[in-house]
mmCIF file with all atom_site columns, C-alpha atoms in Angstrom:
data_model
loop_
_atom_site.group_PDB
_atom_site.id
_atom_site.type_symbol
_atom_site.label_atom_id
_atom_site.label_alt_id
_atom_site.label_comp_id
_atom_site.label_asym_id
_atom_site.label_entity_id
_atom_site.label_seq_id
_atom_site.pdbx_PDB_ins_code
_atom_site.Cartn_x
_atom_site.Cartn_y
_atom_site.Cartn_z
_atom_site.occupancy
_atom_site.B_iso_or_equiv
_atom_site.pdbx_formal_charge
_atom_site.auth_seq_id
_atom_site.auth_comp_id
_atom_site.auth_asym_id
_atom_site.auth_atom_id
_atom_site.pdbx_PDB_model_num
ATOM 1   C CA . UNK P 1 1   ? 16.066 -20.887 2.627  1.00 93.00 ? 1   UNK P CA 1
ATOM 2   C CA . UNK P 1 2   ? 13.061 -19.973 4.611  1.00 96.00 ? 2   UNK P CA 1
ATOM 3   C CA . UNK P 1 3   ? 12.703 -16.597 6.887  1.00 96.00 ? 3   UNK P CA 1
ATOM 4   C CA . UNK P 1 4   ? 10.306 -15.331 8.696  1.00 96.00 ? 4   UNK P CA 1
ATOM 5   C CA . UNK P 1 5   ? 9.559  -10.903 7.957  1.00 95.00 ? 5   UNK P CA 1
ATOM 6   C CA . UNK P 1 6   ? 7.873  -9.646  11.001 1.00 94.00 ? 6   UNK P CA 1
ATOM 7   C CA . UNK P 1 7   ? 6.049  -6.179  10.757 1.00 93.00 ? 7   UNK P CA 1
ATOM 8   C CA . UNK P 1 8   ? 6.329  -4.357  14.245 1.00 90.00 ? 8   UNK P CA 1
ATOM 9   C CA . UNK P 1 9   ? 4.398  -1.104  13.933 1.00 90.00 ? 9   UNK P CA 1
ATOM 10  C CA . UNK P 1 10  ? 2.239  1.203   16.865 1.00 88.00 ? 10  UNK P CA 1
ATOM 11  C CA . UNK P 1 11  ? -0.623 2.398   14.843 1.00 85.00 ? 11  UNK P CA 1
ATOM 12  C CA . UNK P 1 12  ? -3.189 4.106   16.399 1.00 87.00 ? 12  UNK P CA 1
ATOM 13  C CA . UNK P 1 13  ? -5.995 2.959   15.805 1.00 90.00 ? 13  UNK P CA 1
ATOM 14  C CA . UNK P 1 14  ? -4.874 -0.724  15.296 1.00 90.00 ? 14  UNK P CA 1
ATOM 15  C CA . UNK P 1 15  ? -5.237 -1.723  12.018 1.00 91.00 ? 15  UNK P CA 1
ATOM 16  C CA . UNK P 1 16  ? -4.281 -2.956  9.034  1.00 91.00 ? 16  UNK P CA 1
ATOM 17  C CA . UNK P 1 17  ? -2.157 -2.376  6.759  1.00 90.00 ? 17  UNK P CA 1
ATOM 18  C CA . UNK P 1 18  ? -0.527 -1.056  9.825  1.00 90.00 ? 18  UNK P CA 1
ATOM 19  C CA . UNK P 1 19  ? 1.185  1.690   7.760  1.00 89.00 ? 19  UNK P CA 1
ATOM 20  C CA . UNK P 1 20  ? -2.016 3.207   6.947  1.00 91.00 ? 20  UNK P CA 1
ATOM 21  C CA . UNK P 1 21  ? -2.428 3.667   10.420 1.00 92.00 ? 21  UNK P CA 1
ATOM 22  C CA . UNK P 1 22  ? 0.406  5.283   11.672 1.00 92.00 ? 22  UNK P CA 1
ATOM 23  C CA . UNK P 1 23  ? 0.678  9.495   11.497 1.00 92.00 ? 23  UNK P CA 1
ATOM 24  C CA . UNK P 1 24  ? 4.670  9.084   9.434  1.00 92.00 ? 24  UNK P CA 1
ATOM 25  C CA . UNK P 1 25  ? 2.664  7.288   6.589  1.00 93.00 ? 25  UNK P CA 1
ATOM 26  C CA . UNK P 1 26  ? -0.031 9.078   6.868  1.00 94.00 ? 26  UNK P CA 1
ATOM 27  C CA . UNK P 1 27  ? 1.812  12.365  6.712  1.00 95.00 ? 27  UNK P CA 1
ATOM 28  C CA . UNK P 1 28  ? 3.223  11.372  3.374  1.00 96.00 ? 28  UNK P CA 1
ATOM 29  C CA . UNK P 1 29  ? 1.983  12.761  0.252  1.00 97.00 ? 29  UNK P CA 1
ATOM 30  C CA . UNK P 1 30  ? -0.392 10.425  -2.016 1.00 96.00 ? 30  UNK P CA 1
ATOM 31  C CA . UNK P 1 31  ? 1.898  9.799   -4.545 1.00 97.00 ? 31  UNK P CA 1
ATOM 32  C CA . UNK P 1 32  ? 4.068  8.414   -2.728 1.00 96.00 ? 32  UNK P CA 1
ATOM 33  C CA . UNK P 1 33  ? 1.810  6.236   -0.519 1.00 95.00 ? 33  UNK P CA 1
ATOM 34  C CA . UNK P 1 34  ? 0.527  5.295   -4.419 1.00 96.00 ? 34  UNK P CA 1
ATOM 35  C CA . UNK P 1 35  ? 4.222  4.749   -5.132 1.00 96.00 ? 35  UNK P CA 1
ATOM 36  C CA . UNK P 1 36  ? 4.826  2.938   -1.472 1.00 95.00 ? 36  UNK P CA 1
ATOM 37  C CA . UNK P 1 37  ? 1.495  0.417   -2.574 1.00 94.00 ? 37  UNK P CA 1
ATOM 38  C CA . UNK P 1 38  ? 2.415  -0.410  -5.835 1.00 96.00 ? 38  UNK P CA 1
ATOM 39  C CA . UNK P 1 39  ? 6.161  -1.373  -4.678 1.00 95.00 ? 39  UNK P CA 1
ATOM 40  C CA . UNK P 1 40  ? 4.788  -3.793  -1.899 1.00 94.00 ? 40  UNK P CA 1
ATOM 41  C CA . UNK P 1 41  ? 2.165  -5.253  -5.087 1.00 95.00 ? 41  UNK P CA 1
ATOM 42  C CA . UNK P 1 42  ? 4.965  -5.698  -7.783 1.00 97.00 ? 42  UNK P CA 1
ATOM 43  C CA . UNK P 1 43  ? 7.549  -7.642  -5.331 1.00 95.00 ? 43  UNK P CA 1
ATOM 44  C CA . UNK P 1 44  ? 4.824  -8.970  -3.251 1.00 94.00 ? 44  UNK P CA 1
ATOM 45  C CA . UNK P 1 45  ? 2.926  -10.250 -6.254 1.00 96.00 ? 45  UNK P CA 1
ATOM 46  C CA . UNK P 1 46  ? 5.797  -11.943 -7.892 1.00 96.00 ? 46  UNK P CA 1
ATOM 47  C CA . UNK P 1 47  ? 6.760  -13.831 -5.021 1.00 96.00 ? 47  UNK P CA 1
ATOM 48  C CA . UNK P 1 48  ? 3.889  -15.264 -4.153 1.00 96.00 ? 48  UNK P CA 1
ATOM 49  C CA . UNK P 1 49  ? 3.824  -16.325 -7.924 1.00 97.00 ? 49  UNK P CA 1
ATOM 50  C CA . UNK P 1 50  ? 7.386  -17.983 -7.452 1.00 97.00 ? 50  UNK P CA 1
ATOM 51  C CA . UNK P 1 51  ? 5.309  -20.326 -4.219 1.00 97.00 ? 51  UNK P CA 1
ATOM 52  C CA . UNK P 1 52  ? 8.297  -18.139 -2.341 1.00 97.00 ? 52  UNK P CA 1
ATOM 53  C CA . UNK P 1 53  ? 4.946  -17.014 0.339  1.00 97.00 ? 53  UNK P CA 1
ATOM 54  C CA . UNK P 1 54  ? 4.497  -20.076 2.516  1.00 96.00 ? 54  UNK P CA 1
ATOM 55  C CA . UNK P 1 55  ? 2.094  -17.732 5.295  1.00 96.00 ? 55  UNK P CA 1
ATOM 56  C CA . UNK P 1 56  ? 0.854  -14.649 6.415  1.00 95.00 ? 56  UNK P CA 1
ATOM 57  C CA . UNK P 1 57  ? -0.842 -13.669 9.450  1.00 95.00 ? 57  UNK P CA 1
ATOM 58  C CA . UNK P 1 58  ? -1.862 -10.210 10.541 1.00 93.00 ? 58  UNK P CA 1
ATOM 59  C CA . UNK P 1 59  ? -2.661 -10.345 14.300 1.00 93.00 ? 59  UNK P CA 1
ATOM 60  C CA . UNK P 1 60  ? -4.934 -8.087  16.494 1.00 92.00 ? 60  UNK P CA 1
ATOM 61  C CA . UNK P 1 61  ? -4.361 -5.533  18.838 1.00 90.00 ? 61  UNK P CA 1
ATOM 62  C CA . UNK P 1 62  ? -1.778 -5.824  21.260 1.00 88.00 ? 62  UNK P CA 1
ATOM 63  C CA . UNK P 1 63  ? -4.106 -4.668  23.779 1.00 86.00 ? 63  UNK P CA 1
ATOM 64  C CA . UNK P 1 64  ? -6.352 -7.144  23.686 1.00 88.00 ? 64  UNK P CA 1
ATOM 65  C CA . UNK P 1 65  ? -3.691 -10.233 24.375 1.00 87.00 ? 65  UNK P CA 1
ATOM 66  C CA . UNK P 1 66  ? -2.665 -12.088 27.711 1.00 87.00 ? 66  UNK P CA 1
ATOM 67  C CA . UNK P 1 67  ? 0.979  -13.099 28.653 1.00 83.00 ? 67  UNK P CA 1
ATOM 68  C CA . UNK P 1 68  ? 1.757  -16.396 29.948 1.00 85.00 ? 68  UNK P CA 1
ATOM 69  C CA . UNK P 1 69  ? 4.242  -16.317 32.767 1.00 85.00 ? 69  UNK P CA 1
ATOM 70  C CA . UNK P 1 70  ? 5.493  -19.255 34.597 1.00 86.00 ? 70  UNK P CA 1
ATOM 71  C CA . UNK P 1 71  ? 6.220  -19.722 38.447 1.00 84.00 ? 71  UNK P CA 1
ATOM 72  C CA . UNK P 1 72  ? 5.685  -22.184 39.938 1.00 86.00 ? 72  UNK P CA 1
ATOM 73  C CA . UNK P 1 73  ? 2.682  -22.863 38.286 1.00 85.00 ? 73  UNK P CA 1
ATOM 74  C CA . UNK P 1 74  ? 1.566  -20.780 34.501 1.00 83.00 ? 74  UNK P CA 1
ATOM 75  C CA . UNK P 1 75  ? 0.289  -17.123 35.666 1.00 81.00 ? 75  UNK P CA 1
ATOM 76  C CA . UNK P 1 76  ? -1.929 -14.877 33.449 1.00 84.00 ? 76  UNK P CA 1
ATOM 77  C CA . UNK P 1 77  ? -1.780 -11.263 32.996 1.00 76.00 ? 77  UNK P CA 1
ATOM 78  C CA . UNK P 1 78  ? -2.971 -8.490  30.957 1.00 73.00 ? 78  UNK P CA 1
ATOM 79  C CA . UNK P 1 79  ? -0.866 -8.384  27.715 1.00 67.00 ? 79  UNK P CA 1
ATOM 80  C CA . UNK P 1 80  ? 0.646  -6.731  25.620 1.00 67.00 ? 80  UNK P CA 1
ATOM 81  C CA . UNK P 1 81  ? 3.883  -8.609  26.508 1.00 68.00 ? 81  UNK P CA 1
ATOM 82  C CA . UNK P 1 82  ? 6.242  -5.634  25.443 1.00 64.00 ? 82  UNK P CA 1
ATOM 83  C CA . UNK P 1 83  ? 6.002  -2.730  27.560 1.00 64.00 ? 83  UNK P CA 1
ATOM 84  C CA . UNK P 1 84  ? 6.962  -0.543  24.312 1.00 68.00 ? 84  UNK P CA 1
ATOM 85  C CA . UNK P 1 85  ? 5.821  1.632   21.729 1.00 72.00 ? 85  UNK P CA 1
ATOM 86  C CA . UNK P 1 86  ? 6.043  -1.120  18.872 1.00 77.00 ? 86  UNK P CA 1
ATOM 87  C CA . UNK P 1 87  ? 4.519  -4.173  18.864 1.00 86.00 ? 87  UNK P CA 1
ATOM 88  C CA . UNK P 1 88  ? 4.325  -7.110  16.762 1.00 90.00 ? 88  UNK P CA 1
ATOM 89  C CA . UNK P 1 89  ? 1.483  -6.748  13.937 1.00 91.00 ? 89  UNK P CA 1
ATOM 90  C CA . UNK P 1 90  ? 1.986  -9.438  11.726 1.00 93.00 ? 90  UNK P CA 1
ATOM 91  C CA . UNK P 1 91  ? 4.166  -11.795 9.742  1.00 95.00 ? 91  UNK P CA 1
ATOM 92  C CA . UNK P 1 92  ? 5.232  -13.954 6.920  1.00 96.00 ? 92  UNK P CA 1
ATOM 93  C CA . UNK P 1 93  ? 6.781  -17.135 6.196  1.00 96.00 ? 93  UNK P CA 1
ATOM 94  C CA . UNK P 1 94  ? 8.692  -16.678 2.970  1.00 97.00 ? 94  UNK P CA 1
ATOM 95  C CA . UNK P 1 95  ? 10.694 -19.801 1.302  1.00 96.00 ? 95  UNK P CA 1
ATOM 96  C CA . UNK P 1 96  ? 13.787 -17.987 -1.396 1.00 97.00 ? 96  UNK P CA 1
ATOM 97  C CA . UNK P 1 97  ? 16.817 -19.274 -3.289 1.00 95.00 ? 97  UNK P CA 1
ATOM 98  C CA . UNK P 1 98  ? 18.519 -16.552 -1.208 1.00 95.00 ? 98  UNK P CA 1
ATOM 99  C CA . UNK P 1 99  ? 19.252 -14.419 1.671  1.00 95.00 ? 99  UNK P CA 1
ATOM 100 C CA . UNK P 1 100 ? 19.185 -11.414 -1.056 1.00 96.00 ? 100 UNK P CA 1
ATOM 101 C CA . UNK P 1 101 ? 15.926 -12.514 -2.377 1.00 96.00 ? 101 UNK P CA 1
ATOM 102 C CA . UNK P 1 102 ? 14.393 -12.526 1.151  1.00 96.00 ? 102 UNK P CA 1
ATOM 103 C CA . UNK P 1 103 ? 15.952 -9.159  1.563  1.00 96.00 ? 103 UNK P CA 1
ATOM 104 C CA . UNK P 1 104 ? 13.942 -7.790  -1.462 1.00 95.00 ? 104 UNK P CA 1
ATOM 105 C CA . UNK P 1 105 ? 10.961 -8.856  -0.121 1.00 96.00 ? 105 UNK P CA 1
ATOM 106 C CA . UNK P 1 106 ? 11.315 -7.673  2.852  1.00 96.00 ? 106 UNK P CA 1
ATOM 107 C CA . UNK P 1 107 ? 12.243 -4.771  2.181  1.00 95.00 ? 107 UNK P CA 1
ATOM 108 C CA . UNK P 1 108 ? 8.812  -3.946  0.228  1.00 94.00 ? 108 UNK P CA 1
ATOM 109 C CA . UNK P 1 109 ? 7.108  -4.528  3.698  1.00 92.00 ? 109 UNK P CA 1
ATOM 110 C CA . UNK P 1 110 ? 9.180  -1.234  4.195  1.00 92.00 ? 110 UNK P CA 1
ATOM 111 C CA . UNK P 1 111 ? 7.149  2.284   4.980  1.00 91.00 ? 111 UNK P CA 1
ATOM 112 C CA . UNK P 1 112 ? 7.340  4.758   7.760  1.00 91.00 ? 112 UNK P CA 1
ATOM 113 C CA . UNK P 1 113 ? 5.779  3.949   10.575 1.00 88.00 ? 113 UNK P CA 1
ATOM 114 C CA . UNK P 1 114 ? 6.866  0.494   10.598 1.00 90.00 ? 114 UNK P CA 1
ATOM 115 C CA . UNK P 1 115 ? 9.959  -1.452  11.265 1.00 92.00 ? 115 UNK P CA 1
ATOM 116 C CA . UNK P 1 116 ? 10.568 -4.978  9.790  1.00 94.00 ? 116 UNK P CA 1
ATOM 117 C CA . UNK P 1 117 ? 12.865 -7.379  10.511 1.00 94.00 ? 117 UNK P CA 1
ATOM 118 C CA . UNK P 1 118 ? 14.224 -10.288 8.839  1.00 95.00 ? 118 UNK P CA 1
ATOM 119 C CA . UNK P 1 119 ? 14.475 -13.457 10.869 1.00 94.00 ? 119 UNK P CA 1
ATOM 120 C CA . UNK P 1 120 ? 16.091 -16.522 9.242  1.00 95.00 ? 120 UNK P CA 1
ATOM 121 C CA . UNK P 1 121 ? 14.007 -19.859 10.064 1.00 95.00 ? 121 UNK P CA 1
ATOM 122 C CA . UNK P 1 122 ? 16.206 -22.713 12.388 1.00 91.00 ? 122 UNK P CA 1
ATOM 123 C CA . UNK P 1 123 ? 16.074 -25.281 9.931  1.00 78.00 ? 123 UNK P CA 1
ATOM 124 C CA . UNK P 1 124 ? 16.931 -28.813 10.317 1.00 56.00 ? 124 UNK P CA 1
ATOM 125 C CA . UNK P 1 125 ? 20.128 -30.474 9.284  1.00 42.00 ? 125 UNK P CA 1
#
């Protein structure tokens, strides 16, 4: 079963890991950002020893994209596309036995100052 985890943070700066960046994480004390790190390492680790990590991509500030509208010919315009306090700071492609074991994962994305959702893939047939 493949799914997709996106991170959608606001960090300010932009950066990454965008949790480091935000003030909730930040404000946290440094065990538990310690506690937070080793969490994501552990279940992160072991499933990209399993092969379940197909892909990762952090991406760059929102600021500096463009949006691609369509009229009646493509138009160009100052990005970000979402007109909203989070914004879409990265992603992985993860390949699991199950929706539980994509849940795990996913859930050691998980810190304050970030929101992650889990997308199942459209997969053929």
């Amino acid at each position: 079963m493949k799914f997709v985890i996106l991170i959608h943070s606001n960090p300010q700066p932009w950066g990454h890991p965008t949790s480091a960046h935000t003030a909730a994480y930040q404000a946290l004390p440094q065990d538990v950002q310690d506690a937070l790190g080793a969490r994501w390492e552990k279940v992160f680790g072991e499933a990209d020893a399993k092969g379940e990590i197909v892909y990762g991509c952090a991406l760059g500030d929102p600021s500096a994209s463009v949006v691609i509208g369509y009229d009646t010919a493509p138009v160009i315009t100052d990005g970000p596309y979402a007109e909203s306090k989070e914004h879409l700071a990265g992603f992985f492609l993860i390949d699991v036995e199950s929706e539980d074991s994509a849940r795990e994962i996913a859930e050691a994305f998980s810190c304050p100052g970030d929101t992650i959702e889990l997308r199942p893939t459209m997969q053929p047939g």
